[in-house]
Every structure is written in C-alpha cells, then in structure tokens.
Amino acid sequence: MQDLSSLWQAVLDKLELTVSNISFVMWFKPLKVVDFVDNKKLIIAANSTSAKNQILRNYFDKLSTAVNDIFGDNIEIEVLDQNEEIDYIKTHGDSAKEKEVEVSKNPFNAKYTFDNFVVGKSNQFVYAAARAVAEHPGEKFNPLFIYGGVGLGKTHLLHAIGNYLKEFSPMLNVMYVTCEQFTNDYIESLGPASKSKAVNEFRSKYRNLDVLMVDDIQFISKKTSTQEEFFHTFNELYQNNKQIIITSDRPPKDIETLADRLRSRFTCGLIQDIQSPDLETRIAILRKKCQLEKYAIDDDVINFVAERINTNIRELEGMLSKIYFLANLSNKHSATMEEALEAFNGQLEEDRNEGLSPDDIIDTVCKYFDITRQDIVGKKKSKDVVEPRMIAIYLISEILEIPLVSIGKIFGGRDHTTIMHSRDKISDELKTSHKYQSFISEIKKMLKGG
Ligand code: ADP
Ligand code: MG
C-alpha cells in the first residue's frame, strides 16, 4: 500500500523527464490528484478550463504513459477543471490525501502479449525465438540475447514471455528486472544494515529463479562488483538449466562496459536482433493498436502516420493516440486527416530546436561554465575547458545533427574523429553520470529560454 500523493509525485517526476521544462511548469505542476476510484480510475484537476484542454489536447498520451508506469496498466484518467473539481469534492468528499492505494502486483503488462505483437520481416526471428523460450524455458536458446534500437519491441517481448509463462507454467518462478533495478537491488543489499544477511537475501532471490529477464543490459555499470555478482547469478542459473533472457540496444560486442567473460557467456546461446519495421508492418501495428484501444481512425490517416514515422514504434503509437484524442475533443466519430495534420503540426511547434544555431549552443555552454568563446573553440587542454568543449560538441551534434566534419570546422579545424570521440565520450558519460546528466539538462533548459 502506498499513499496517493506520493504516487502522484512519482508520476510528476516521470513527466518532468519527458516534456520540456516550460510545459512541465505550465501544465503538469499545477495538476492535483483528486481521487482514485476502485483502483481503476484516476481523477485529476487542472486549475483552469484552458489548462484542462491543453492537457487533453497535447499531453494526454504522455500523461497516460506516466500514470500507467506508476499506477499499473489500464488505468482510466479523468481530467477536471476547477469548477468540476469543486462539484466532485462536494459529492464525494475530499479524501484523496489520506487514500491508500494498492498498486497492481503483476509485473507484466497485460497488453504486451504475443497475440498483440505484430510479426513482420523485421522481427519474425526474434518473435520465434521468444516464443520458443516461453514454451520451453531453459531448453531451447539459453541465454537468449535480444538487441535492437529504441521502441522496437524488446520490452514488449519480455513481457509477452512473462505473461505466457504466468498463464501456462504458473508454478515457475519468473522475474523481470531492468538492468538498473538489478544494480540498485544489489547495491542496496550491500548497505550498512546486517550486511551478510542482505546479500544472502539478494542471492537467494536471484539464484532460485526459473527464468530471469534483464532488460537493457547496456546500462550495466563498469563497477566490477556489480558485474561480478551478475556473472555469478548468470552461472548459477545457467548451470541449473534455468532460462536467462537479456535485451540491449546493441550486440554484446559493442557494450563497452561489459567484462569479457560476461560477453562470452552471452554468446553461448542465441543472439538475435530486432530491426525497424517496414511500411507494411508499421501499418499492421497501427491497425492492431486501433483494434486494441478501440480507436476509430480513417485508413488514410493510418497510412499517413506509418509513412512519416519509420523507426520508433513507441512514437508511432504516441502519434496515433494524439490524433485519436484530437478527434475525440471535437466529438468526431472517426479521426480524419484534419486531426492528423494538426497533430503533426503540434509536434513541430513543440520542437523548439528550430532556429537554434551552433553559435547559440556554444554561447550558452560558455555562459553555463563561465568561460570564453576563444577558450572553447581554441586549443587549451585544461579540464575546465575540455569538458565544456566536449559538451558543446555533443549538444551541437545531437540537437542540430550537423555533420562531424562541419562541427570540426567550427571548433578551430579539428578532425572529425576528434569530434566523434568527444560526442561519444559525453553520450557514454550520460548513461551513468548524474553530473553530466544535470549539465546537459540544465544547458538544454537554458537553450529553451528556461
Ligand atoms: P523497446 O523495449 O525495444 O524500446 P518496447 O517493447 O517498449 O520497445 O516497444 C515500444 C512500443 O511499441 C510498445 O508499446 C510496444 O507494445 C509497441 N510495439 C513494438 N513492437 C511491436 C510489434 N511488433 N507489434 C505491436 N506493438 C509493438
Ligand atoms: Mg525497452
């Protein structure tokens, strides 16, 4: 049991990471949680009718993703304006603050099943492997290592395996963790309190599993102790023919932080990639989504969206729900091209990087670190200059997508490999270093005028 306000705070924390600073402060921060009815329906109040409409119109998909992450799946959300809130409290009382909430225990998302996974050329092999593993855990491909870009269905497949096992082999002890959870769990077990007991608990939790799934292993830290622990967990399970399934955004050979002996363990089973879906598959995925969510959306809209978003399936789905909500707002039975065009336009407006130049980024980074422009593009090698320089290079490359050679010219004629090295160094640091994460997010805020 947890109290409603701390759960709501967790939703806000998530949202803060996914929307711009301005949107967060304007639209999300003022929201209040009013009630949570029957563990199913979350009632939220905005402080004006226009704020309510903004949320429904532009941010509903982000809001519902965050709510589902924290409260569990299939939570219905109702947004009230200030008058509706007063009415609500009049009839139902103001009990939200003390409310205790049962958060759903099933770790597997009910929507992420094999049935809901659309199979096409890009993912047919990985689908077959995941199914085989679900049907014969520990017997077919062990470990199964799945890799591919963001939003291509890796997590979906892990949950599908989990849901399948829960249904057909309910007595098996199945665990899904993100790499981050595994790491935190381990580090916590090393805490001051009754040391060895906590470590033993950690070990018995992880080493007595029938199936262990670790999502996003690329975030495994360089720390030898964590890798060591994972290595032993892996061996123990593997030797007992227990199934291990791992995902990553890249193949084992490209995970720089990975110790060689773990890397070679991963290669003893099946390593299978998942690729970006082709147009036909994207259309099929959108159709499936309409069917699951009961969206009425015109065929030309589906084609339009599928043609424009071609890599990340999460974005594909996000755009579809945005279009659906726009149609809903204007009380239409079915979403048409009108809403599709509006939805894509909104996205462009939100993209405030338009109009930024490399100079803007350089100036902002200089201001942030309190150094001069000559320093940052010049030859100085002291740490207080090198670090900002790499950050500026990273930001220019990431935000403006300018070719490395051109960035080299801006930075006093540096070679493109030097530029690439700087960019990669920062993007590596960002995976683990809070210091760099806050540098980048604060500079981005400044760039957005925040
Ligand atoms: P990843 O873990 O690879 O970043 P996810 O598994 O989170 O990606 O997938 C992102 C979204 O796309 C999820 O909502 C998922 O259900 C959906 N999705 C991905 N692949 C498919 C597919 N083949 N069929 C249906 N939905 C898919
Ligand atoms: Mg994932």
XYZ file of C-alpha atoms and ligand atoms in Angstrom:
478
model
C 0.000 0.000 0.000
C 1.210 3.476 -0.823
C -0.403 6.827 -0.378
C -1.924 8.540 -3.350
C 0.025 11.766 -3.132
C 3.404 10.071 -3.235
C 2.320 8.001 -6.219
C 1.171 11.161 -7.934
C 4.514 12.754 -7.159
C 6.186 9.801 -8.862
C 4.022 10.425 -11.945
C 5.122 14.067 -11.953
C 8.762 13.044 -11.623
C 8.411 10.870 -14.694
C 6.651 13.566 -16.662
C 9.307 16.078 -15.848
C 11.737 13.931 -17.784
C 9.564 13.615 -20.845
C 8.259 17.133 -21.518
C 10.038 20.442 -21.843
C 10.668 22.450 -18.715
C 8.170 25.096 -19.763
C 5.407 22.600 -20.463
C 6.049 20.901 -17.188
C 5.793 24.072 -15.152
C 2.825 25.421 -17.101
C 0.676 22.338 -17.407
C 1.712 19.498 -15.159
C 2.975 21.023 -11.969
C -0.343 22.729 -11.129
C -2.316 19.489 -11.532
C -3.827 17.994 -8.396
C -4.843 14.440 -7.828
C -8.424 14.394 -6.597
C -9.316 10.755 -6.232
C -8.502 7.216 -7.243
C -11.688 5.253 -7.660
C -11.744 1.470 -7.166
C -8.063 1.175 -8.085
C -9.101 1.863 -11.643
C -9.872 5.469 -12.309
C -7.605 8.374 -11.518
C -9.249 11.767 -11.183
C -7.061 14.799 -11.683
C -7.867 18.507 -11.542
C -6.355 21.338 -13.564
C -6.575 24.904 -12.315
C -8.472 26.241 -15.329
C -10.563 25.038 -18.222
C -7.894 26.025 -20.699
C -5.261 24.089 -18.761
C -7.552 21.077 -18.791
C -7.957 21.391 -22.554
C -4.219 21.746 -23.087
C -3.622 18.537 -21.199
C -6.286 16.662 -23.123
C -5.255 18.110 -26.440
C -1.485 17.918 -26.324
C -0.277 15.870 -23.430
C -2.754 13.139 -22.777
C -0.568 10.391 -24.207
C 2.407 11.432 -22.070
C 0.213 11.708 -19.016
C -1.300 8.300 -19.524
C 2.066 6.650 -20.145
C 3.400 8.051 -16.882
C 0.258 7.076 -14.987
C 0.406 3.539 -16.355
C 4.035 3.235 -15.388
C 3.345 4.164 -11.805
C -0.197 3.002 -11.114
C -0.250 -0.078 -13.329
C -1.963 -0.735 -16.602
C -5.353 0.145 -17.927
C -5.934 2.983 -15.530
C -8.627 5.337 -16.717
C -7.865 9.034 -16.355
C -10.357 11.825 -15.959
C -9.260 15.449 -16.003
C -11.483 18.040 -14.296
C -11.331 21.816 -14.439
C -11.563 23.918 -11.273
C -15.392 24.024 -11.200
C -15.739 20.345 -11.881
C -13.299 19.720 -9.069
C -15.453 21.688 -6.624
C -18.509 19.713 -7.728
C -16.648 16.471 -7.379
C -15.481 17.202 -3.866
C -18.993 18.297 -2.893
C -20.420 14.936 -3.863
C -17.540 12.624 -2.975
C -15.700 14.381 -0.163
C -12.041 15.297 -0.125
C -10.470 12.022 0.855
C -7.678 11.829 -1.707
C -4.872 12.912 0.604
C -5.220 10.068 3.039
C -6.097 7.481 0.484
C -4.022 4.325 0.493
C -3.651 2.610 -2.825
C -2.975 -0.946 -3.819
C -0.618 -0.925 -6.765
C -1.009 -3.816 -9.134
C 1.419 -6.618 -8.300
C 1.593 -8.379 -11.627
C 4.881 -7.187 -13.072
C 3.821 -7.993 -16.614
C 1.917 -5.521 -18.722
C -1.308 -7.185 -19.790
C -1.154 -5.515 -23.185
C 2.284 -6.824 -24.011
C 1.383 -10.313 -25.175
C 2.428 -12.487 -28.101
C -1.041 -12.047 -29.557
C -0.643 -8.289 -29.591
C 2.785 -8.440 -31.176
C 2.633 -7.882 -34.916
C 5.081 -10.118 -36.750
C 6.799 -8.913 -39.901
C 10.101 -9.353 -41.702
C 11.894 -7.131 -39.196
C 11.055 -9.210 -36.145
C 9.973 -12.689 -37.253
C 13.101 -14.447 -35.979
C 13.153 -12.731 -32.653
C 9.464 -13.464 -32.238
C 10.046 -17.157 -32.977
C 12.939 -17.283 -30.519
C 10.949 -15.566 -27.770
C 8.068 -17.957 -28.282
C 10.314 -20.994 -28.229
C 11.834 -19.815 -24.974
C 8.404 -19.205 -23.456
C 7.245 -22.663 -24.496
C 10.413 -24.487 -23.411
C 12.226 -22.363 -20.866
C 15.824 -23.405 -20.313
C 15.742 -25.929 -23.141
C 15.994 -24.094 -26.451
C 18.052 -20.935 -26.580
C 19.915 -20.165 -23.419
C 20.679 -17.385 -22.878
C 18.518 -15.576 -25.399
C 20.059 -12.204 -26.128
C 17.820 -9.757 -27.981
C 19.158 -6.486 -29.306
C 17.796 -3.587 -31.341
C 17.034 0.144 -31.304
C 14.720 2.031 -29.003
C 10.996 1.372 -29.294
C 11.246 -1.745 -31.451
C 9.526 -4.157 -29.086
C 12.225 -5.651 -26.843
C 10.436 -4.926 -23.596
C 7.147 -5.980 -25.181
C 8.625 -9.399 -25.954
C 9.980 -9.890 -22.438
C 6.565 -9.134 -21.007
C 4.980 -11.435 -23.580
C 7.222 -14.257 -22.354
C 6.283 -13.364 -18.774
C 2.568 -13.320 -19.494
C 2.808 -16.597 -21.358
C 4.666 -18.300 -18.518
C 2.230 -16.959 -15.954
C -0.602 -18.492 -17.894
C 0.888 -21.821 -18.960
C 3.563 -22.509 -16.349
C 2.290 -20.658 -13.295
C 4.451 -22.655 -10.905
C 7.676 -21.297 -12.399
C 9.481 -18.549 -10.594
C 9.837 -15.818 -13.212
C 11.465 -12.462 -12.735
C 11.727 -9.395 -14.929
C 14.138 -6.622 -13.955
C 15.710 -3.721 -15.711
C 19.452 -3.646 -15.500
C 19.086 -0.605 -13.297
C 16.816 -2.451 -10.838
C 19.249 -5.323 -10.641
C 22.106 -2.938 -9.925
C 20.172 -0.966 -7.306
C 18.951 -4.121 -5.676
C 22.483 -5.372 -5.400
C 23.892 -2.103 -4.117
C 21.133 -1.892 -1.530
C 21.979 -5.372 -0.317
C 25.465 -4.083 0.427
C 24.048 -1.363 2.674
C 25.134 -0.967 6.289
C 22.290 -2.959 7.874
C 23.198 -6.556 8.767
C 25.412 -6.861 5.762
C 25.760 -10.510 5.007
C 22.079 -11.197 5.586
C 21.021 -8.700 2.953
C 23.480 -10.086 0.417
C 22.231 -13.582 1.106
C 18.675 -12.455 0.596
C 19.659 -10.854 -2.668
C 21.327 -14.075 -3.779
C 18.500 -16.329 -2.824
C 16.091 -14.028 -4.634
C 18.036 -14.073 -7.882
C 19.577 -17.508 -7.868
C 16.422 -19.500 -7.192
C 14.630 -18.374 -10.285
C 13.453 -20.481 -13.175
C 13.501 -17.578 -15.592
C 15.435 -14.338 -15.255
C 14.898 -11.489 -17.702
C 17.167 -8.480 -17.608
C 16.083 -5.548 -19.754
C 18.558 -3.020 -21.184
C 21.793 -4.671 -20.086
C 23.776 -1.916 -21.864
C 23.336 0.121 -18.691
C 25.386 -2.305 -16.671
C 27.922 -0.254 -14.822
C 31.639 -0.657 -15.133
C 31.753 -1.427 -11.425
C 33.370 -4.801 -11.123
C 31.386 -5.810 -8.059
C 28.031 -5.500 -9.847
C 29.318 -7.340 -12.902
C 30.846 -9.967 -10.672
C 27.528 -10.512 -8.938
C 25.725 -10.696 -12.243
C 28.304 -13.143 -13.543
C 27.731 -15.473 -10.606
C 23.963 -15.124 -10.857
C 24.235 -15.961 -14.518
C 26.420 -19.016 -13.949
C 24.294 -20.382 -11.168
C 21.123 -20.151 -13.240
C 22.774 -21.346 -16.413
C 24.313 -24.405 -14.817
C 20.909 -25.383 -13.495
C 19.349 -25.028 -16.936
C 17.350 -22.016 -15.893
C 16.360 -19.659 -18.665
C 18.070 -16.279 -18.995
C 16.840 -13.614 -21.377
C 18.651 -10.365 -21.900
C 17.970 -7.320 -24.022
C 20.169 -4.487 -25.116
C 20.185 -1.676 -27.643
C 23.315 -3.173 -29.233
C 25.075 -6.538 -29.578
C 27.318 -7.774 -26.730
C 30.495 -6.925 -28.621
C 29.525 -3.236 -28.655
C 28.720 -2.868 -24.964
C 31.904 -1.181 -23.859
C 31.320 -1.568 -20.136
C 30.868 -5.312 -20.367
C 33.618 -7.514 -18.966
C 34.901 -10.068 -21.480
C 33.878 -13.093 -19.513
C 30.272 -11.891 -19.381
C 30.372 -11.091 -23.047
C 31.490 -14.590 -23.857
C 28.744 -16.025 -21.617
C 26.153 -14.111 -23.631
C 27.394 -15.579 -26.867
C 26.865 -19.174 -25.845
C 23.133 -19.052 -26.555
C 21.253 -17.224 -29.301
C 21.915 -13.598 -30.160
C 19.044 -12.234 -32.178
C 18.461 -8.734 -33.492
C 15.198 -6.894 -33.967
C 15.024 -4.370 -36.760
C 12.948 -1.357 -37.697
C 9.614 -2.419 -39.162
C 8.910 -1.905 -42.847
C 5.911 0.118 -44.001
C 3.548 -2.842 -44.157
C 4.398 -3.892 -40.627
C 4.003 -0.342 -39.379
C 0.541 -0.181 -40.888
C -0.330 -3.525 -39.340
C 0.917 -2.332 -35.941
C -1.224 0.806 -36.156
C -4.261 -1.253 -37.132
C -3.685 -3.578 -34.218
C -3.395 -0.637 -31.878
C -6.695 0.815 -33.155
C -8.336 -2.508 -32.595
C -6.934 -2.884 -29.066
C -7.681 0.651 -27.976
C -10.973 0.831 -29.878
C -9.814 3.865 -31.817
C -11.827 4.779 -34.888
C -9.334 6.209 -37.333
C -9.569 6.610 -41.106
C -7.344 4.408 -43.266
C -5.621 7.322 -44.946
C -4.611 8.605 -41.529
C -3.032 5.256 -40.692
C -1.045 5.294 -43.910
C -0.048 8.902 -43.373
C 1.318 8.199 -39.890
C 3.042 4.974 -40.942
C 4.825 6.764 -43.761
C 6.060 9.599 -41.595
C 7.290 7.774 -38.526
C 9.520 4.952 -39.574
C 11.801 3.856 -36.782
C 10.379 4.042 -33.297
C 7.149 2.119 -32.700
C 6.528 3.921 -29.434
C 6.413 7.219 -31.334
C 4.169 5.659 -33.921
C 1.702 4.705 -31.204
C 2.023 8.051 -29.447
C 1.080 9.894 -32.604
C -1.918 7.649 -33.117
C -3.314 8.323 -29.664
C -2.725 12.020 -30.067
C -4.754 12.004 -33.277
C -7.469 9.996 -31.619
C -7.755 12.435 -28.743
C -7.924 15.395 -31.081
C -10.850 13.754 -32.859
C -12.422 12.963 -29.524
C -12.175 16.562 -28.403
C -14.143 17.716 -31.409
C -16.669 14.914 -30.898
C -15.905 13.172 -34.152
C -16.749 9.516 -34.674
C -13.595 8.832 -36.556
C -10.256 10.645 -36.774
C -9.582 12.193 -40.176
C -6.645 13.816 -41.955
C -7.632 17.093 -40.346
C -6.576 15.821 -36.914
C -3.545 14.050 -38.370
C -2.230 17.300 -39.829
C -2.946 19.143 -36.609
C -1.141 16.505 -34.581
C 1.972 16.642 -36.739
C 1.938 20.441 -36.668
C 1.765 20.476 -32.901
C 4.831 18.297 -32.832
C 6.771 20.768 -34.944
C 5.786 23.646 -32.692
C 6.890 21.714 -29.676
C 10.222 21.132 -31.298
C 11.806 24.308 -30.074
C 15.185 23.458 -31.515
C 14.151 25.060 -34.734
C 16.050 28.246 -35.222
C 18.912 27.265 -32.910
C 22.379 27.666 -34.385
C 25.751 26.201 -33.359
C 26.621 29.671 -32.059
C 23.618 29.699 -29.743
C 24.738 26.412 -28.291
C 28.365 27.488 -27.929
C 27.349 30.762 -26.264
C 25.024 29.009 -23.852
C 27.626 26.406 -22.882
C 30.201 29.198 -22.342
C 27.766 31.082 -20.181
C 26.924 27.992 -18.186
C 30.559 27.155 -17.453
C 31.667 30.763 -17.316
C 34.387 30.503 -19.962
C 35.027 32.451 -23.153
C 34.327 31.606 -26.730
C 38.043 31.696 -27.604
C 38.635 29.122 -24.900
C 36.003 26.724 -26.084
C 36.909 26.684 -29.782
C 40.637 27.099 -29.083
C 43.449 24.756 -28.203
C 43.538 24.859 -24.399
C 43.744 21.448 -22.807
C 42.884 22.183 -19.191
C 39.940 20.263 -17.757
C 37.795 23.351 -17.151
C 37.832 23.988 -20.909
C 37.996 20.478 -22.338
C 34.839 19.337 -20.567
C 32.656 22.248 -21.755
C 34.108 21.819 -25.243
C 33.069 18.183 -25.390
C 29.641 19.055 -24.061
C 29.166 21.763 -26.691
C 30.232 19.321 -29.409
C 27.861 16.707 -28.097
C 24.936 19.145 -27.985
C 25.574 20.539 -31.462
C 25.782 17.061 -32.882
C 22.750 15.796 -31.007
C 20.401 18.761 -31.363
C 21.351 20.100 -34.768
C 22.531 16.867 -36.362
C 25.273 18.720 -38.195
C 27.929 16.519 -39.868
C 31.031 15.895 -37.750
C 33.313 17.463 -40.330
C 31.419 20.774 -40.147
C 31.457 20.704 -36.358
C 35.231 20.202 -36.596
C 35.487 23.407 -38.626
C 33.504 25.362 -36.042
C 35.899 24.147 -33.361
C 39.036 25.563 -34.901
C 39.534 22.980 -37.646
C 39.528 19.849 -35.510
C 39.493 16.479 -37.190
C 36.124 14.708 -37.429
C 37.402 11.730 -35.452
C 38.249 14.065 -32.569
C 34.725 15.444 -32.751
C 33.267 11.965 -32.829
C 35.341 10.959 -29.829
C 34.083 13.964 -27.827
C 30.495 13.277 -28.742
C 30.732 9.579 -27.841
C 32.545 10.304 -24.609
C 29.697 12.522 -23.418
C 26.978 10.191 -24.588
C 28.737 7.408 -22.670
C 29.049 9.501 -19.542
C 25.365 10.344 -19.756
C 24.413 6.727 -19.269
C 25.756 6.659 -15.749
C 26.929 10.052 -14.559
C 24.436 12.224 -12.723
C 26.836 15.120 -13.005
C 26.758 15.035 -16.802
C 23.046 14.357 -16.892
C 22.399 17.532 -14.949
C 24.873 19.567 -17.033
C 23.057 18.597 -20.173
C 19.563 19.050 -18.848
C 20.354 22.466 -17.379
C 22.004 23.679 -20.563
C 19.056 22.425 -22.576
C 16.743 24.352 -20.290
C 18.760 27.487 -20.903
C 18.584 26.875 -24.645
C 14.831 26.703 -24.427
C 14.857 30.020 -22.635
C 14.116 28.387 -19.281
P 11.917 -1.317 -26.647
O 11.908 -2.035 -25.353
O 12.571 -2.083 -27.753
O 12.444 0.076 -26.547
P 9.063 -1.557 -26.415
O 8.967 -3.022 -26.244
O 8.881 -0.713 -25.201
O 10.413 -1.155 -27.129
O 8.013 -1.133 -27.547
C 7.537 0.189 -27.698
C 6.075 0.169 -28.022
O 5.883 -0.376 -29.318
C 5.275 -0.680 -27.070
O 4.046 -0.046 -26.808
C 5.053 -1.973 -27.841
O 3.834 -2.585 -27.485
C 4.999 -1.488 -29.263
N 5.492 -2.489 -30.212
C 6.781 -2.748 -30.527
N 6.867 -3.714 -31.444
C 5.608 -4.102 -31.704
C 5.026 -5.084 -32.572
N 5.786 -5.860 -33.369
N 3.679 -5.197 -32.576
C 2.911 -4.415 -31.798
N 3.391 -3.470 -30.969
C 4.722 -3.315 -30.920
Mg 12.596 -1.400 -23.511
